[in-house]
Short mmCIF file of C-alpha atoms in Angstrom, two decimals:
data_model
loop_
_atom_site.label_atom_id
_atom_site.label_comp_id
_atom_site.label_asym_id
_atom_site.label_seq_id
_atom_site.Cartn_x
_atom_site.Cartn_y
_atom_site.Cartn_z
CA UNK A 34 151.26 87.80 108.68
CA UNK A 35 148.68 88.42 111.14
CA UNK A 36 147.20 86.97 113.51
CA UNK A 37 143.84 86.43 115.15
CA UNK A 38 143.74 85.28 118.69
CA UNK A 39 140.67 83.22 119.58
CA UNK A 40 140.28 82.75 122.83
CA UNK A 41 137.53 84.56 124.84
CA UNK A 42 139.48 86.39 127.48
CA UNK A 43 140.12 89.44 125.68
CA UNK A 44 139.94 92.99 126.80
CA UNK A 45 137.94 95.71 124.97
CA UNK A 46 140.66 97.18 122.82
CA UNK A 47 142.04 93.27 122.20
CA UNK A 48 138.76 92.58 120.85
CA UNK A 49 138.91 96.25 118.60
CA UNK A 50 142.42 95.70 117.61
CA UNK A 51 141.69 92.43 116.40
CA UNK A 52 138.38 93.48 114.68
CA UNK A 53 140.84 96.03 112.67
CA UNK A 54 143.34 94.31 111.89
CA UNK A 55 140.44 91.83 110.32
CA UNK A 56 139.11 94.88 108.09
CA UNK A 57 142.25 96.04 106.98
CA UNK A 58 142.91 91.92 105.14
CA UNK A 59 139.77 92.11 103.52
CA UNK A 60 140.66 95.24 101.91
CA UNK A 61 143.82 94.30 101.37
CA UNK A 62 142.20 91.22 99.74
CA UNK A 63 140.13 93.03 97.84
CA UNK A 64 143.06 94.80 95.40
CA UNK A 65 142.17 98.06 94.00
CA UNK A 66 139.59 96.39 91.42
CA UNK A 67 137.80 94.78 94.16
CA UNK A 68 137.65 98.15 96.31
CA UNK A 69 136.28 100.10 92.88
CA UNK A 70 133.43 97.61 92.16
CA UNK A 71 132.59 98.31 96.48
CA UNK A 72 132.27 102.16 95.85
CA UNK A 73 130.52 101.57 92.18
CA UNK A 74 127.86 99.20 93.84
CA UNK A 75 127.62 101.67 96.90
CA UNK A 76 126.81 105.19 95.29
CA UNK A 77 125.24 103.82 91.70
CA UNK A 78 121.57 103.02 93.88
CA UNK A 79 121.88 106.36 94.83
CA UNK A 80 122.62 108.19 91.81
CA UNK A 81 121.17 105.96 88.77
CA UNK A 82 117.63 106.96 88.67
CA UNK A 83 117.59 110.66 89.04
CA UNK A 84 117.87 110.80 85.06
CA UNK A 85 117.22 107.05 83.71
CA UNK A 86 113.18 107.34 84.12
CA UNK A 87 112.78 110.01 82.26
CA UNK A 88 114.41 109.05 79.71
CA UNK A 89 113.09 105.77 79.68
CA UNK A 90 109.22 107.67 79.55
CA UNK A 91 110.83 108.79 76.39
CA UNK A 92 112.07 105.72 74.93
CA UNK A 93 108.38 103.73 75.47
CA UNK A 94 106.63 107.07 73.81
CA UNK A 95 108.87 105.67 71.55
CA UNK A 96 108.95 101.99 71.12
CA UNK A 97 104.47 102.44 70.85
CA UNK A 98 105.32 105.01 67.64
CA UNK A 99 107.46 102.54 66.28
CA UNK A 100 105.28 99.48 66.92
CA UNK A 101 102.28 101.07 65.98
CA UNK A 102 103.87 102.53 62.55
CA UNK A 103 106.52 100.03 61.28
CA UNK A 104 106.27 98.65 57.85
CA UNK A 105 102.44 98.80 58.26
CA UNK A 106 100.85 97.00 54.89
CA UNK A 107 103.35 94.49 55.37
CA UNK A 108 102.53 92.99 58.83
CA UNK A 109 99.08 93.25 57.27
CA UNK A 110 99.38 91.02 54.41
CA UNK A 111 101.33 88.29 57.25
CA UNK A 112 98.35 88.94 59.55
CA UNK A 113 95.93 87.93 56.59
CA UNK A 114 98.13 84.31 55.92
CA UNK A 115 98.33 83.73 59.46
CA UNK A 116 94.58 83.62 59.57
CA UNK A 117 94.37 81.56 56.66
CA UNK A 118 95.34 78.78 58.73
CA UNK A 119 93.23 78.82 61.41
CA UNK A 120 90.00 77.34 62.25
CA UNK A 121 86.97 78.96 62.02
CA UNK A 122 85.99 81.25 65.50
CA UNK A 123 82.43 81.09 64.87
CA UNK A 124 80.28 83.80 66.48
CA UNK A 125 80.13 84.35 70.41
CA UNK A 126 78.60 81.21 72.67
CA UNK A 127 75.39 82.23 75.07
CA UNK A 128 78.33 82.11 77.68
CA UNK A 129 80.50 84.51 76.18
CA UNK A 130 79.84 88.14 76.20
CA UNK A 131 81.17 90.31 72.52
CA UNK A 132 84.14 93.07 72.52
CA UNK A 133 84.24 95.28 69.32
CA UNK A 134 87.41 96.93 69.04
CA UNK A 135 87.03 100.23 66.52
CA UNK A 136 90.26 101.69 65.84
CA UNK A 137 89.09 103.85 63.26
CA UNK A 138 91.82 105.50 60.87
CA UNK A 139 94.63 104.36 63.51
CA UNK A 140 95.64 101.42 61.57
CA UNK A 141 99.37 101.02 63.07
CA UNK A 142 96.89 100.00 66.92
CA UNK A 143 94.86 97.67 64.63
CA UNK A 144 97.87 95.88 63.52
CA UNK A 145 99.16 96.00 66.61
CA UNK A 146 96.08 94.51 68.81
CA UNK A 147 95.68 92.14 66.22
CA UNK A 148 99.31 90.19 66.35
CA UNK A 149 99.20 90.61 69.78
CA UNK A 150 95.73 89.22 70.32
CA UNK A 151 97.36 85.56 68.05
CA UNK A 152 100.61 86.02 69.62
CA UNK A 153 99.29 85.74 73.19
CA UNK A 154 96.77 82.93 72.50
CA UNK A 155 99.06 80.76 70.95
CA UNK A 156 101.42 81.48 74.16
CA UNK A 157 98.55 79.87 75.70
CA UNK A 158 97.53 83.62 77.77
CA UNK A 159 94.08 84.21 79.24
CA UNK A 160 93.04 86.60 76.16
CA UNK A 161 89.66 87.32 74.99
CA UNK A 162 88.97 84.60 71.80
CA UNK A 163 89.65 86.13 68.13
CA UNK A 164 86.18 86.27 66.29
CA UNK A 165 86.24 88.51 63.08
CA UNK A 166 88.73 90.91 61.93
CA UNK A 167 86.99 93.53 59.69
CA UNK A 168 89.85 94.99 57.46
CA UNK A 169 87.95 98.13 56.08
CA UNK A 170 87.33 99.47 59.17
CA UNK A 171 90.18 98.55 61.84
CA UNK A 172 87.76 96.81 63.84
CA UNK A 173 88.30 93.63 65.73
CA UNK A 174 85.48 91.26 67.42
CA UNK A 175 86.56 88.89 70.13
CA UNK A 176 85.03 87.06 72.77
CA UNK A 177 85.36 86.37 76.28
CA UNK A 178 83.24 84.54 78.94
CA UNK A 179 80.59 86.91 80.62
CA UNK A 180 81.35 87.61 84.59
CA UNK A 181 82.59 90.56 86.72
CA UNK A 182 84.99 93.45 87.42
CA UNK A 183 87.63 92.88 89.84
CA UNK A 184 85.78 95.14 92.44
CA UNK A 185 82.33 92.90 92.12
CA UNK A 186 84.07 89.84 92.49
CA UNK A 187 85.53 90.98 95.68
CA UNK A 188 87.33 87.72 96.14
CA UNK A 189 90.60 87.97 99.03
CA UNK A 190 92.20 84.51 96.89
CA UNK A 191 91.64 86.75 93.22
CA UNK A 192 95.14 88.33 93.53
CA UNK A 193 97.43 85.83 92.88
CA UNK A 194 95.55 84.56 89.70
CA UNK A 195 95.51 88.10 88.42
CA UNK A 196 99.46 87.70 89.01
CA UNK A 197 99.86 84.87 87.18
CA UNK A 198 97.69 86.33 84.01
CA UNK A 199 99.83 89.28 83.84
CA UNK A 200 102.96 87.33 84.21
CA UNK A 201 102.49 84.79 81.34
CA UNK A 202 101.74 87.75 79.43
CA UNK A 203 104.79 89.10 79.64
CA UNK A 204 106.46 85.70 79.85
CA UNK A 205 105.12 85.28 76.03
CA UNK A 206 106.85 88.56 75.50
CA UNK A 207 104.05 91.30 75.60
CA UNK A 208 103.49 94.22 78.22
CA UNK A 209 100.01 95.77 77.96
CA UNK A 210 101.41 99.09 78.86
CA UNK A 211 97.96 101.26 79.23
CA UNK A 212 96.00 99.27 82.39
CA UNK A 213 92.58 100.13 83.33
CA UNK A 214 89.87 98.72 86.12
CA UNK A 215 88.47 96.68 83.00
CA UNK A 216 91.31 95.44 82.12
CA UNK A 217 90.86 92.46 84.05
CA UNK A 218 87.37 90.05 83.60
CA UNK A 219 86.93 87.68 86.48
CA UNK A 220 84.81 84.66 84.08
CA UNK A 221 81.65 83.62 86.74
CA UNK A 222 83.56 80.13 87.30
CA UNK A 223 86.92 82.20 88.60
CA UNK A 224 89.28 82.04 86.18
CA UNK A 225 91.11 85.54 85.24
CA UNK A 226 91.13 86.69 81.50
CA UNK A 227 92.79 89.70 80.39
CA UNK A 228 90.45 92.16 77.97
CA UNK A 229 92.96 94.97 77.92
CA UNK A 230 95.52 94.06 75.16
CA UNK A 231 94.24 96.88 72.93
CA UNK A 232 97.86 98.60 73.94
CA UNK A 233 99.72 95.95 73.81
CA UNK A 234 103.28 95.88 72.94
CA UNK A 235 105.47 93.40 72.18
CA UNK A 236 109.51 93.54 73.97
CA UNK A 237 111.16 91.60 71.24
CA UNK A 238 114.58 93.64 70.59
CA UNK A 239 114.59 96.08 73.73
CA UNK A 240 117.46 95.85 76.52
CA UNK A 241 116.80 93.73 79.62
CA UNK A 242 116.53 97.31 81.20
CA UNK A 243 113.56 98.58 79.07
CA UNK A 244 112.03 95.63 79.37
CA UNK A 245 111.75 95.30 83.26
CA UNK A 246 110.84 99.23 82.53
CA UNK A 247 107.70 98.41 80.85
CA UNK A 248 107.09 95.24 82.93
CA UNK A 249 107.19 97.35 86.01
CA UNK A 250 104.72 100.02 84.45
CA UNK A 251 101.95 96.85 84.19
CA UNK A 252 103.17 95.72 87.69
CA UNK A 253 103.03 98.89 89.27
CA UNK A 254 99.20 99.50 87.79
CA UNK A 255 98.23 95.59 88.78
CA UNK A 256 99.52 96.86 92.15
CA UNK A 257 97.24 99.36 92.71
CA UNK A 258 94.51 98.80 90.48
CA UNK A 259 93.65 94.87 91.55
CA UNK A 260 95.85 94.34 94.99
CA UNK A 261 98.66 92.11 93.37
CA UNK A 262 102.04 92.26 95.25
CA UNK A 263 104.09 92.23 92.61
CA UNK A 264 108.20 93.04 92.25
CA UNK A 265 108.90 95.86 90.41
CA UNK A 266 112.34 98.31 90.38
CA UNK A 267 111.43 100.35 93.21
CA UNK A 268 110.50 98.08 95.84
CA UNK A 269 113.11 96.58 95.87
CA UNK A 270 115.16 99.52 95.65
CA UNK A 271 113.55 100.86 98.91
CA UNK A 272 115.90 98.47 101.43
CA UNK A 273 113.35 100.01 104.66
CA UNK A 274 110.53 97.93 103.12
CA UNK A 275 110.17 94.44 103.49
CA UNK A 276 110.11 91.96 100.57
CA UNK A 277 106.94 90.92 99.59
CA UNK A 278 106.94 87.21 100.61
CA UNK A 279 107.99 87.77 104.33
CA UNK A 280 106.63 88.66 107.21
CA UNK A 281 109.66 90.03 108.90
CA UNK A 282 110.25 93.99 108.25
CA UNK A 283 113.61 93.28 108.78
CA UNK A 284 114.40 90.23 106.89
CA UNK A 285 115.98 92.24 103.84
CA UNK A 286 118.91 93.12 106.59
CA UNK A 287 119.75 89.58 106.76
CA UNK A 288 120.90 89.30 103.41
CA UNK A 289 124.09 91.62 104.05
CA UNK A 290 126.01 88.56 105.75
CA UNK A 291 126.33 87.43 102.21
CA UNK A 292 126.08 90.46 99.84
CA UNK A 293 123.58 90.74 96.59
CA UNK A 294 123.77 92.45 93.59
CA UNK A 295 120.69 91.87 91.85
CA UNK A 296 120.70 94.76 89.46
CA UNK A 297 123.21 97.78 89.72
CA UNK A 298 120.49 100.03 91.62
CA UNK A 299 119.10 96.52 92.96
CA UNK A 300 121.32 95.30 96.08
CA UNK A 301 120.55 94.18 99.69
CA UNK A 302 124.15 94.52 101.62
CA UNK A 303 127.73 95.91 100.61
CA UNK A 304 130.43 93.85 99.21
CA UNK A 305 133.32 93.81 102.19
CA UNK A 306 134.87 90.85 100.54
CA UNK A 307 134.78 88.96 97.37
CA UNK A 308 134.71 85.39 98.78
CA UNK A 309 131.22 86.20 99.99
CA UNK A 310 127.47 86.50 98.12
CA UNK A 311 127.61 87.86 94.27
CA UNK A 312 131.26 89.24 94.18
CA UNK A 313 132.22 85.25 95.22
CA UNK A 314 129.61 83.74 91.97
CA UNK A 315 131.47 86.81 90.20
CA UNK A 316 134.69 86.13 90.72
CA UNK A 317 135.32 82.65 91.98
CA UNK A 318 132.42 80.13 91.19
CA UNK A 319 130.78 81.55 87.46
CA UNK A 320 133.75 80.17 85.48
CA UNK A 321 134.53 76.92 87.79
CA UNK A 322 131.80 75.52 88.62
CA UNK A 323 130.63 72.64 86.41
CA UNK A 324 126.87 73.44 85.87
CA UNK A 325 124.88 70.70 84.31
CA UNK A 326 123.34 72.13 81.26
CA UNK A 327 119.44 70.72 81.81
CA UNK A 328 120.20 68.95 84.75
CA UNK A 329 119.55 69.34 88.57
CA UNK A 330 121.28 70.67 91.50
CA UNK A 331 121.32 69.69 95.52
CA UNK A 332 123.55 72.97 97.20
CA UNK A 333 123.93 71.86 101.02
CA UNK A 334 124.34 74.89 103.59
CA UNK A 335 122.16 77.13 100.56
CA UNK A 336 121.74 80.43 103.21
CA UNK A 337 119.78 82.93 100.55
CA UNK A 338 119.74 80.31 97.44
CA UNK A 339 122.27 83.01 95.79
CA UNK A 340 124.41 80.01 94.32
CA UNK A 341 122.11 77.46 93.10
CA UNK A 342 119.92 80.87 91.66
CA UNK A 343 122.57 81.57 89.38
CA UNK A 344 122.95 77.89 88.17
CA UNK A 345 119.80 77.75 86.89
CA UNK A 346 120.17 81.06 85.79
CA UNK A 347 122.91 79.40 83.89
CA UNK A 348 121.51 76.91 82.17
CA UNK A 349 120.24 74.47 85.46
CA UNK A 350 117.04 73.35 84.94
CA UNK A 351 116.16 73.00 88.55
CA UNK A 352 117.21 73.32 92.21
CA UNK A 353 117.31 72.45 95.27
CA UNK A 354 118.69 73.90 98.53
CA UNK A 355 118.95 72.58 102.20
CA UNK A 356 119.70 75.86 105.02
CA UNK A 357 119.18 75.83 108.71
CA UNK A 358 117.99 79.04 109.02
CA UNK A 359 114.51 79.36 108.66
CA UNK A 360 115.44 82.88 107.99
CA UNK A 361 117.48 82.16 105.08
CA UNK A 362 115.30 80.02 103.74
CA UNK A 363 111.48 82.84 103.49
CA UNK A 364 114.56 85.02 101.87
CA UNK A 365 115.65 82.74 99.53
CA UNK A 366 111.63 82.80 98.70
CA UNK A 367 112.63 86.93 97.84
CA UNK A 368 115.35 86.00 95.84
CA UNK A 369 114.24 83.42 93.57
CA UNK A 370 110.87 86.53 92.95
CA UNK A 371 113.86 89.23 92.46
CA UNK A 372 115.37 87.29 89.38
CA UNK A 373 112.42 86.08 88.04
CA UNK A 374 111.07 89.60 88.12
CA UNK A 375 114.43 89.98 86.20
CA UNK A 376 114.73 88.00 83.67
CA UNK A 377 111.04 87.24 82.67
CA UNK A 378 111.15 83.93 83.99
CA UNK A 379 110.07 81.41 86.00
CA UNK A 380 112.81 79.00 88.17
CA UNK A 381 112.43 75.67 89.10
CA UNK A 382 113.85 75.95 92.47
CA UNK A 383 112.82 75.23 96.75
CA UNK A 384 114.92 75.94 99.72
CA UNK A 385 114.56 72.98 101.94
CA UNK A 386 114.89 74.26 105.81
CA UNK A 387 116.99 71.73 107.33
CA UNK A 388 120.48 70.34 108.65
CA UNK A 389 122.11 69.04 105.46
CA UNK A 390 122.85 66.11 107.82
CA UNK A 391 119.70 65.00 107.86
CA UNK A 392 120.01 64.40 103.97
CA UNK A 393 119.41 61.07 104.05
CA UNK A 394 115.62 60.93 105.28
CA UNK A 395 114.91 64.14 102.91
CA UNK A 396 114.52 61.14 100.20
CA UNK A 397 115.23 64.15 97.34
CA UNK A 398 116.32 61.74 94.57
CA UNK A 399 119.52 61.44 92.52
CA UNK A 400 120.66 65.08 91.36
CA UNK A 401 123.59 65.83 88.45
CA UNK A 402 125.72 67.91 90.59
CA UNK A 403 126.01 68.12 94.24
CA UNK A 404 127.83 71.24 96.08
CA UNK A 405 128.87 71.57 99.26
CA UNK A 406 130.40 74.99 99.40
CA UNK A 407 132.13 76.48 102.35
CA UNK A 408 129.23 74.63 104.50
CA UNK A 409 130.76 70.71 105.07
CA UNK A 410 133.21 71.55 107.66
CA UNK A 411 130.26 72.51 110.48
CA UNK A 412 129.20 68.68 110.82
CA UNK A 413 131.27 66.50 113.22
CA UNK A 414 133.33 64.38 112.01
CA UNK A 415 131.43 61.37 112.29
CA UNK A 416 128.30 63.39 110.40
CA UNK A 417 130.81 64.14 107.91
CA UNK A 418 131.92 61.00 106.79
CA UNK A 419 128.08 59.82 107.06
CA UNK A 420 127.10 62.54 104.15
CA UNK A 421 129.66 62.27 101.96
CA UNK A 422 128.72 58.46 102.10
CA UNK A 423 125.13 58.85 101.22
CA UNK A 424 125.84 61.98 98.34
CA UNK A 425 127.95 59.41 96.28
CA UNK A 426 124.68 57.29 96.24
CA UNK A 427 122.84 60.24 94.44
CA UNK A 428 125.50 61.75 92.46
CA UNK A 429 128.10 61.14 90.69
CA UNK A 430 129.88 64.58 90.74
CA UNK A 431 130.75 66.29 94.08
CA UNK A 432 131.88 70.04 94.60
CA UNK A 433 133.12 71.13 97.79
CA UNK A 434 134.57 74.90 98.93
CA UNK A 435 136.47 74.95 102.51
CA UNK A 436 137.51 78.74 103.21
CA UNK A 437 140.85 78.35 104.96
CA UNK A 438 141.40 82.34 105.81
CA UNK A 439 142.42 83.19 109.26
CA UNK A 440 140.65 86.22 109.21
CA UNK A 441 137.25 84.58 109.76
CA UNK A 442 135.92 84.43 112.95
CA UNK A 443 135.38 81.09 113.62
CA UNK A 444 133.85 80.12 117.38
CA UNK A 445 135.93 76.48 117.08
CA UNK A 446 139.46 76.00 116.17
CA UNK A 447 138.94 72.49 114.93
CA UNK A 448 136.97 74.50 111.73
CA UNK A 449 140.14 75.27 110.33
CA UNK A 450 141.30 72.31 110.43
CA UNK A 451 137.94 69.81 109.44
#
């Protein structure tokens, strides 16, 4: 057994010896699999990208050729049947401008544009309205509101609306692939219309990594041309940069306590213990937490929000976290954005800056599951009793996790008993 002295009267050498014993115990408990995983994650981010982007570039060009050339005439017949069921669009109104796109002999691009513009319109994306199709000349006429370019609009609040317009297209299953300054039109009412859909490509059938790669091409172009601040793999891999939703340049380092693995090449902190962060989810929680499919979750002591976000990724509909550390609350917004970037969807998650002892005063309503993972025993005994008595009024299921490992540095010995 390894015993750690908890007295504040230790000499520097005794403190060093205790730290060494603690780390040795952690490595022992990781085992061969955990040690291998740690080494893999620490090194992969430096090696995987050197060859991957070149291969993805080739795959991107192959994807474009396939999208423009696969079973053209069958797709034409499907499009004609699809257009027969649409109400007559009518010519451009006085408040609209006409957009004509001619593809000449490139029937593949012509068909791909038609499929994209119909799919995106049905998904509610802000794209031009289809007016007419000339099958003989491979040309499309569409209409969009009269407006200005991004440069002409010069609206400092415009970037957020442009971000939303692009994210809607991505979540509808498409990428623009080719983005120019005239790809965005700002209508007179301030709404954003994405006119640059002539090279749009579907994401269906692609691997997740290829989908992310193509979406990042759009995101990087939008960030460069339109002043947006959309996350990309390259941005997330730069661990010395500030996450875009935070105002502190060193905030990403605060994730190191609960090391987070977004993807093999995107991670914060090092896995030093399989009881925390992504390792705790992968090795302990994933297969044992009762995740309410389509239900609601409340997480007490949410830290950077990893566990409630993972429950959302695995079927919960909405989640709320409560965290006392304000910087961890801000970091939870970064983590939410990172998972939304990876998964190409939005998550209904918010993290409240408060002590979970104050839960009764927050008025959050009922939840299908309440979790308190390695958290409850930081309250006083009376606060614990009062909180649990209240929790039973807002849920039928409370999940507790208590870490009794004596290798943990506790400020108070009493915490272990509680």
